[in-house]
Coordinates of C-alpha atoms in Angstrom, one line a residue:
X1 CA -37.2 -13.1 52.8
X2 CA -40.6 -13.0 54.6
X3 CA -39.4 -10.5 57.2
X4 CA -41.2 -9.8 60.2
X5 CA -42.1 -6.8 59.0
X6 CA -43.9 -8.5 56.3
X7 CA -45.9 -10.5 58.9
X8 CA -46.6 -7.3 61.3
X9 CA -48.2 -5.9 58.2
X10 CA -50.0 -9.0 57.2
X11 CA -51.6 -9.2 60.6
X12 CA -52.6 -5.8 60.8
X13 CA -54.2 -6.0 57.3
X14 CA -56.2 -8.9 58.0
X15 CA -57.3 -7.6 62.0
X16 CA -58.4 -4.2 59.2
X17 CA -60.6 -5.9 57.1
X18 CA -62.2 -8.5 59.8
X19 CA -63.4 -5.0 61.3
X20 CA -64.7 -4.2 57.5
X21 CA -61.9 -1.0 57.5
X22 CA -60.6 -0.3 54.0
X23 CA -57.0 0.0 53.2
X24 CA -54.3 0.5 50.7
X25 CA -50.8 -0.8 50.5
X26 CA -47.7 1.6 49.3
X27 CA -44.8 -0.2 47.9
X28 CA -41.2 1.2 46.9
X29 CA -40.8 0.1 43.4
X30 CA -38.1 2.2 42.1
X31 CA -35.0 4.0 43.7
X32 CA -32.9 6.7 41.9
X33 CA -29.5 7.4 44.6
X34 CA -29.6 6.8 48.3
X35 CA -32.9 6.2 49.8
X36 CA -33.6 4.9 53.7
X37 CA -35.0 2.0 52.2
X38 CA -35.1 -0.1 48.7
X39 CA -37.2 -1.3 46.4
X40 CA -40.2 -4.1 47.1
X41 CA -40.3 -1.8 51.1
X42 CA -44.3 -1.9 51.9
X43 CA -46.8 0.4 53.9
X44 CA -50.0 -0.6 55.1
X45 CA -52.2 2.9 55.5
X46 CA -55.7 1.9 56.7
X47 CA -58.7 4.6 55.6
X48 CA -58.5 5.9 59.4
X49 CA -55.1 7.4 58.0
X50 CA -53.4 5.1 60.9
X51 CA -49.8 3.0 58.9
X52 CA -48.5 0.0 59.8
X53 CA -44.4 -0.5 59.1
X54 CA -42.5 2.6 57.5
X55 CA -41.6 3.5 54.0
X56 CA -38.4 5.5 55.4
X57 CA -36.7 7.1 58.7
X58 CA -40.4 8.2 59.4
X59 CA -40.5 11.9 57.1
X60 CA -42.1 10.3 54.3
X61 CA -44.8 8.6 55.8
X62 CA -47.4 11.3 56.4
X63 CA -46.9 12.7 52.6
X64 CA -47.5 8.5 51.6
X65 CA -50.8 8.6 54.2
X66 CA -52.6 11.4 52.4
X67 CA -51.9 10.2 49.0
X68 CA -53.3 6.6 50.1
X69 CA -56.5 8.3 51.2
X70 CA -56.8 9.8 47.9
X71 CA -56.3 5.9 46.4
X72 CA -58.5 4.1 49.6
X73 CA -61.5 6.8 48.4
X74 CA -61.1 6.3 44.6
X75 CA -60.1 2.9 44.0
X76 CA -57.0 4.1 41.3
X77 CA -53.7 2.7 41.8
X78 CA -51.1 5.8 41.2
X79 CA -47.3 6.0 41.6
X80 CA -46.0 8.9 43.7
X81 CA -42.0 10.4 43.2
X82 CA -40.5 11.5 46.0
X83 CA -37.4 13.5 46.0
X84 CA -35.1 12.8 48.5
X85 CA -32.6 15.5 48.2
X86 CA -32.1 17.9 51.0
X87 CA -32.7 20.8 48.8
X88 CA -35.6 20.1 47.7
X89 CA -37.3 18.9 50.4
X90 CA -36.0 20.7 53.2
X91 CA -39.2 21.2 55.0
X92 CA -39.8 17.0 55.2
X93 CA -35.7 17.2 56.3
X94 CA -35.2 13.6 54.3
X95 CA -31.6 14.9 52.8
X96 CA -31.5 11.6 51.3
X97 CA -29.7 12.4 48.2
X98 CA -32.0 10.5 45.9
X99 CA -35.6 9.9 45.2
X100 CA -38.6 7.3 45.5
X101 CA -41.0 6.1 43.0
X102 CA -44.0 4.6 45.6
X103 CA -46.7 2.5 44.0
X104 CA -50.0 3.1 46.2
X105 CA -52.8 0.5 45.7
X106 CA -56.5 0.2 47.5
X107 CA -56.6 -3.4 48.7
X108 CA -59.3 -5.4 47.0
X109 CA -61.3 -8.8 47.3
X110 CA -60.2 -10.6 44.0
X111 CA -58.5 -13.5 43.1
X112 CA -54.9 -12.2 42.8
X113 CA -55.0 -9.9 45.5
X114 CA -56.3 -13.1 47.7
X115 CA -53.7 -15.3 46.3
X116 CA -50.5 -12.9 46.9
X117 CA -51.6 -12.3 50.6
X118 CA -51.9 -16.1 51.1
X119 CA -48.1 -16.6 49.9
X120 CA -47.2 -13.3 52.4
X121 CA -49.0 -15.1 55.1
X122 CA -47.1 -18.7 54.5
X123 CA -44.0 -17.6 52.9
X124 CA -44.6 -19.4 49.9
X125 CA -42.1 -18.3 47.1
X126 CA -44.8 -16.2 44.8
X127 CA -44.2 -13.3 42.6
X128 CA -46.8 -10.5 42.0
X129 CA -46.2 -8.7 38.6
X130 CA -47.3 -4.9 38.2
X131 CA -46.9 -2.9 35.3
X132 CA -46.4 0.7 36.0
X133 CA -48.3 2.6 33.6
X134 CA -49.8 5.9 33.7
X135 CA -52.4 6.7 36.6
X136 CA -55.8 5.5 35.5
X137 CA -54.6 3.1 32.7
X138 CA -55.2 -0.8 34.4
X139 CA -52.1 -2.8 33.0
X140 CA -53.5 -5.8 34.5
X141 CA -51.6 -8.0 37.6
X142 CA -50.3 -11.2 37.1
X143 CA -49.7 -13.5 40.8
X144 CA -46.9 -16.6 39.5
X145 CA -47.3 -19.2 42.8
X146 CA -45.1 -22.3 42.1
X147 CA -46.4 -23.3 38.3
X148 CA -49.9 -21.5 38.8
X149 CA -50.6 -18.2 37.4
X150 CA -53.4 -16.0 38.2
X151 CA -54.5 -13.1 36.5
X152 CA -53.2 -11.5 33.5
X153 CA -51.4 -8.3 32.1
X154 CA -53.1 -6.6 29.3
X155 CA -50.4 -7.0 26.8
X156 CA -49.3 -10.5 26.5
X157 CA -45.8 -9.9 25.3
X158 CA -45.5 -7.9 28.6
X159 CA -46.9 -10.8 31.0
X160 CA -44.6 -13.7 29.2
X161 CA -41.4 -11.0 29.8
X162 CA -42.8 -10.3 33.3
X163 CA -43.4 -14.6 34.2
X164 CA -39.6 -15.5 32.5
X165 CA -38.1 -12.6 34.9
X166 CA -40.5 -13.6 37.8
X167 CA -38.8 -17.3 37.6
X168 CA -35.6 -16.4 37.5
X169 CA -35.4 -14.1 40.3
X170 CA -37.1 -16.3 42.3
X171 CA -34.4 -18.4 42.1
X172 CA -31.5 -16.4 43.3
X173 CA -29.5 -16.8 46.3
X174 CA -31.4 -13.6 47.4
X175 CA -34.7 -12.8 46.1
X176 CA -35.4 -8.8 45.7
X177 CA -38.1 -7.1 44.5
X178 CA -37.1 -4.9 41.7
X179 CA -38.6 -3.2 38.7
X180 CA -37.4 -3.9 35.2
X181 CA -37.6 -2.4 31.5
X182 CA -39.0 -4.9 29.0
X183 CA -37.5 -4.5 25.6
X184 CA -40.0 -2.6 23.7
X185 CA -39.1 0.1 27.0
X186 CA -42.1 -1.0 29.3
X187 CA -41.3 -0.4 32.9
X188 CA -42.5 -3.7 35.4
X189 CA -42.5 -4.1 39.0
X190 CA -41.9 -7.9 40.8
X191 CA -42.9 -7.7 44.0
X192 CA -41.8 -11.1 45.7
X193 CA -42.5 -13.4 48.5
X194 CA -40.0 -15.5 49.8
X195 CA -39.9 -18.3 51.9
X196 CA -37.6 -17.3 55.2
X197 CA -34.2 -19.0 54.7
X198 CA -33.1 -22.1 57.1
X199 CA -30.6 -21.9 59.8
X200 CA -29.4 -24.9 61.0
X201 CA -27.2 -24.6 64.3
X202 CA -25.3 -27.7 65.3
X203 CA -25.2 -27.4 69.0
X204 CA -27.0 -26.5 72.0
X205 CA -24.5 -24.6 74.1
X206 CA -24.3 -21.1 75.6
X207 CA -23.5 -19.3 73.0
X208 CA -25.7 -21.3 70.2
X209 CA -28.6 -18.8 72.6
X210 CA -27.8 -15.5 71.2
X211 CA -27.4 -16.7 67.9
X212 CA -30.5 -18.4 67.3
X213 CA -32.3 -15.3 69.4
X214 CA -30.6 -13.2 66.8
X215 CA -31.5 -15.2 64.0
X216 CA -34.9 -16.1 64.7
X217 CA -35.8 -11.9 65.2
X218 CA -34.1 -11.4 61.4
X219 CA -36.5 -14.0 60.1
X220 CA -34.6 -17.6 60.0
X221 CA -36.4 -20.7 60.6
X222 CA -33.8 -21.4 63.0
X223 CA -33.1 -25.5 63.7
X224 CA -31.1 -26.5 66.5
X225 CA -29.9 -30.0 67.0
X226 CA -28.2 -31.2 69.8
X227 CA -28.3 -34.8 71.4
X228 CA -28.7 -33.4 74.9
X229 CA -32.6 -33.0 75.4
X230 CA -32.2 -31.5 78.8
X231 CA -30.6 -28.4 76.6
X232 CA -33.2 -28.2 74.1
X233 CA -36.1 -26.1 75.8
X234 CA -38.2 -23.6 74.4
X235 CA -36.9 -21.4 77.4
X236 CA -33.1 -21.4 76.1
X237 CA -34.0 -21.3 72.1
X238 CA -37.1 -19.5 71.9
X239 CA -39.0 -19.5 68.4
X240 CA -36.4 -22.5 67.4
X241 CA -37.5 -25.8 66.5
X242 CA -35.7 -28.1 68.0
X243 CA -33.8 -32.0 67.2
X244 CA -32.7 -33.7 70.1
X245 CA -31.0 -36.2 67.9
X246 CA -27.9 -38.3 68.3
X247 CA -24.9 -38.0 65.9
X248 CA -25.3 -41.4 64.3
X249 CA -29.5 -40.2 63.5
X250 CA -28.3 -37.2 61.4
X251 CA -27.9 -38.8 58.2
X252 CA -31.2 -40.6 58.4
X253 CA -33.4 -37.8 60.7
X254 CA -32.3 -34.5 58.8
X255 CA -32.1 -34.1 55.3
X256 CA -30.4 -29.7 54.4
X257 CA -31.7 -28.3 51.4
X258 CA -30.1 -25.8 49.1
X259 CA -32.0 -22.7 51.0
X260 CA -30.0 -24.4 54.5
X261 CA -26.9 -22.3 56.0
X262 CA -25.3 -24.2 58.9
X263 CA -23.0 -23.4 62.2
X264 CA -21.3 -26.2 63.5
X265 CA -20.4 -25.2 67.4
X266 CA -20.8 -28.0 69.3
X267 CA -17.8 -27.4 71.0
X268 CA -16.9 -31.2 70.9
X269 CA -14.7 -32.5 68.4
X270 CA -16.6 -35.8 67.6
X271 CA -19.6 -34.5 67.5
X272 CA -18.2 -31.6 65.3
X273 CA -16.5 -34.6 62.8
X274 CA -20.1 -36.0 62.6
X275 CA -21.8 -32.6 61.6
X276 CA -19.1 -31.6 59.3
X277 CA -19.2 -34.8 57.8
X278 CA -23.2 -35.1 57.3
X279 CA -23.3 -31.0 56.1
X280 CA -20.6 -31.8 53.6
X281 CA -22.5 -34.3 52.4
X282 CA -25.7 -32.4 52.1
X283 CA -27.1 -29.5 49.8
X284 CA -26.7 -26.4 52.3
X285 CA -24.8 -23.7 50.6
X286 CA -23.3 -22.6 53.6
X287 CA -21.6 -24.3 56.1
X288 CA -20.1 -22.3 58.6
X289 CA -17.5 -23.6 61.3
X290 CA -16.6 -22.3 64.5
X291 CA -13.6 -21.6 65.8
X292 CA -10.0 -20.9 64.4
X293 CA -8.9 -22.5 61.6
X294 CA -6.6 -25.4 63.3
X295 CA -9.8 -26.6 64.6
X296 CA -11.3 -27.0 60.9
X297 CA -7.7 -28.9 60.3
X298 CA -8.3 -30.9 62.2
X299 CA -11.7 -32.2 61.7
X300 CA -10.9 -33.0 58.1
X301 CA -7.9 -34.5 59.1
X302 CA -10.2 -36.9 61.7
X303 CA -12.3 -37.4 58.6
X304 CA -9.7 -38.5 56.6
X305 CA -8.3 -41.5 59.1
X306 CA -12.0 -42.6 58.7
X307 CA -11.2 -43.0 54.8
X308 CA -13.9 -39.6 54.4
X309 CA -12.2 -37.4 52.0
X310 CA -14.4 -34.0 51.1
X311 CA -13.9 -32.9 47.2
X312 CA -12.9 -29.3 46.2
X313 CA -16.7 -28.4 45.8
X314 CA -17.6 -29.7 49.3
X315 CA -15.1 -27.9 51.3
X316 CA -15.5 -24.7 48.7
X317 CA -19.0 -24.3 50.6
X318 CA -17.2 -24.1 54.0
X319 CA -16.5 -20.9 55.8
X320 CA -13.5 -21.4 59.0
X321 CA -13.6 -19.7 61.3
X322 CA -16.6 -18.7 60.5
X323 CA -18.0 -14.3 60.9
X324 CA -16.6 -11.4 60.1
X325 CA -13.5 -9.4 62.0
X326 CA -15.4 -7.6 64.4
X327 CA -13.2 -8.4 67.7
X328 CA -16.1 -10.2 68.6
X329 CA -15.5 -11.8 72.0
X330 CA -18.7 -12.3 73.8
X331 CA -21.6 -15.1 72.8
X332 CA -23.6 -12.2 71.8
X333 CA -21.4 -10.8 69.5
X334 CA -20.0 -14.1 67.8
X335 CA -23.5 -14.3 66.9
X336 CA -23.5 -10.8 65.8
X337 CA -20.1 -11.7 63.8
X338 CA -21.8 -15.4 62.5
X339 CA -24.8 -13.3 61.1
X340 CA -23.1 -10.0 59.7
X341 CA -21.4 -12.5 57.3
X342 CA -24.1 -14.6 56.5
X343 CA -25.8 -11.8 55.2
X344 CA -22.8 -10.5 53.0
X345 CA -22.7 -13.9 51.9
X346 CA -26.2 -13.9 50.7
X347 CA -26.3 -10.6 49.5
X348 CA -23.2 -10.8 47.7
X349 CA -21.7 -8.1 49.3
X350 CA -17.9 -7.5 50.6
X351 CA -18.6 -7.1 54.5
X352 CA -16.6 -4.3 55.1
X353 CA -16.8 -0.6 56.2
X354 CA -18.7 1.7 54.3
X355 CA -16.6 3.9 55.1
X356 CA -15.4 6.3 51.9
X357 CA -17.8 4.8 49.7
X358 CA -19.4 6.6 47.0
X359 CA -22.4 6.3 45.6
X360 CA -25.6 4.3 47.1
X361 CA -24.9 2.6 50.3
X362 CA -27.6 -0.1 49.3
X363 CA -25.8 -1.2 46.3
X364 CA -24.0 -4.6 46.3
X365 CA -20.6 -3.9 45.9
X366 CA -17.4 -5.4 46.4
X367 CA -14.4 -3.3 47.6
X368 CA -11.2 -3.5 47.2
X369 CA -9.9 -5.0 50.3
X370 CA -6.3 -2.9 51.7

């Protein structure tokens, strides 16, 4: 997603350039091991030498700063490698145990460049394709925005591999930035923008506070609904937009889109029939209910007397009780819990301890549960 990250550098980029500062951005677009960070991770180094955001736990910046001088002076994108290893680097004390490949590019006024920070600025699902060839050798950029394309790679095989690849990781649960071979062995970094996913919380109570708090600071357009206006205030749900609507207006007033995860926590069972019943019958991929399990019993089985039966695909979508085992007990750390999982859920990863796992702690993984 769009993180706010993404935005802090965006902001400080465009404050830059009103002031007629020139800058470069450095992007991770390859990772061999264990790195602090992963791959599509950006830098903004202005030619002051100040940075915006971090490339890793803060050792690697000032070797990234100097090489974007070198790129802010001479206008040549380069790729720098970084080893990581502790042995290796022991003066920069990174002990990593693997290495970065960091694309450094001067920022310019053209037409792709303009386009790609437009989709950072809005969120708009965008995909800006680089080619990493040698230093001083311009493979082109191509910017895919919706069904527009601007710009072009030098070797049209390479831009109709790099616009099919674009597309279709643009449309996974969880968009990453990544760089891929092309079959004739032609290395190609996607750098992506994606629009921040939608959190829909049923429910205006205490504990819906932390959780959209929580949510909102990781980068969620957070909705709450919740029939009681007098608890829907900017002061309790900061950041939030919020639906005072009733339980019989759902159906009519809010439409949940594929990209849509929802908490039901209204703490009131009819209410909770209503919202189960109108998420169920929606596109969100994720619809989370709090609670233990009994309480999800019975909700279908109140659904049920009403004639509403769910199919196996509908309920497959639903996670009771919703979070992961982490003894959670106060608001603050149910919504802890509610978000821990839906990030393994996104990500595809297993949600537990990392504990005695080899190998990159980054990767997706699923371990075997014991």
């Amino acid at each position: 997603m769009n993180s706010a990250e993404t935005r802090t550098l965006i902001r400080a980029l465009d404050a830059a350039l009103l002031r007629g500062q020139r800058a470069a951005v450095a992007s991770v677009v390859r990772v061999h091991g264990s790195a602090y960070r992963r791959e599509g991770t950006r830098m903004l180094i202005l030619d002051d030498a100040s940075q915006v955001c971090m490339l890793s736990g803060g050792c690697l910046e000032a070797e990234v700063v100097e090489s974007a001088l070198e790129v802010i002076a001479s206008g040549t994108a380069r790729v720098v490698h970084y080893d990581l290893s502790e042995d290796a680097t022991w003066g920069l004390g990174l002990g990593c145990g693997g290495s970065v490949d960091v694309r450094i590019e001067r920022v310019e006024d053209d037409a792709v460049t303009r386009g790609w920070l437009d989709a950072l600025r809005s969120g708009e699902a965008a995909a800006l394709c680089v080619p990493l060839t040698a230093e001083g050798h311009d493979g082109g950029r191509v910017l895919l925005r919706g069904d527009t394309v601007t710009g072009a790679l030098s070797d049209p095989a390479l831009q109709a591999f790099a616009l099919e690849a674009a597309r279709a990781r643009l449309h996974t649960r969880d968009p990453r930035a990544a760089t891929l071979s092309a079959p004739d062995g032609q290395e190609l970094f996607i750098d992506l923008s994606v629009p921040a996913p939608n959190l829909l919380i049923y429910g205006a109570g205490h504990d819906a506070q932390p959780l959209s708090a929580q949510a909102v600071a990781l980068g969620y357009r957070t909705v709450v609904v919740d029939p009681r206006r007098a608890y829907l205030t900017p002061e309790r749900f900061p950041g939030a937009v919020l639906l005072p609507l009733a339980p019989d207006e759902l159906q009519a007033e809010l439409r949940l889109d594929s990209r849509t995860q929802a908490i039901i926590m209204n703490h009131h069972l009819d209410r909770d029939r209503v919202c189960l019943w109108h998420a169920l019958n929606s596109e969100a991929a994720f619809i989370g209910v709090l609670g233990p399990r009994s309480r999800y019993t019975d909700l279908l089985d109140a659904l049920a007397q009403e004639g509403h039966l769910p199919t196996a695909a509908q309920t497959a979508r639903v996670h009771s009780p919703v979070g992961l085992a982490l003894g959670a007990e106060a608001p603050e750390e149910v919504a802890l819990s509610i978000l821990g999982e839906l990030m393994a859920w996104r990500r595809g990863a297993s949600g537990i301890p990392l504990n005695g796992h080899e190998g990159p702690i980054h990767q997706t993984y699923v371990a075997r549960r014991t």
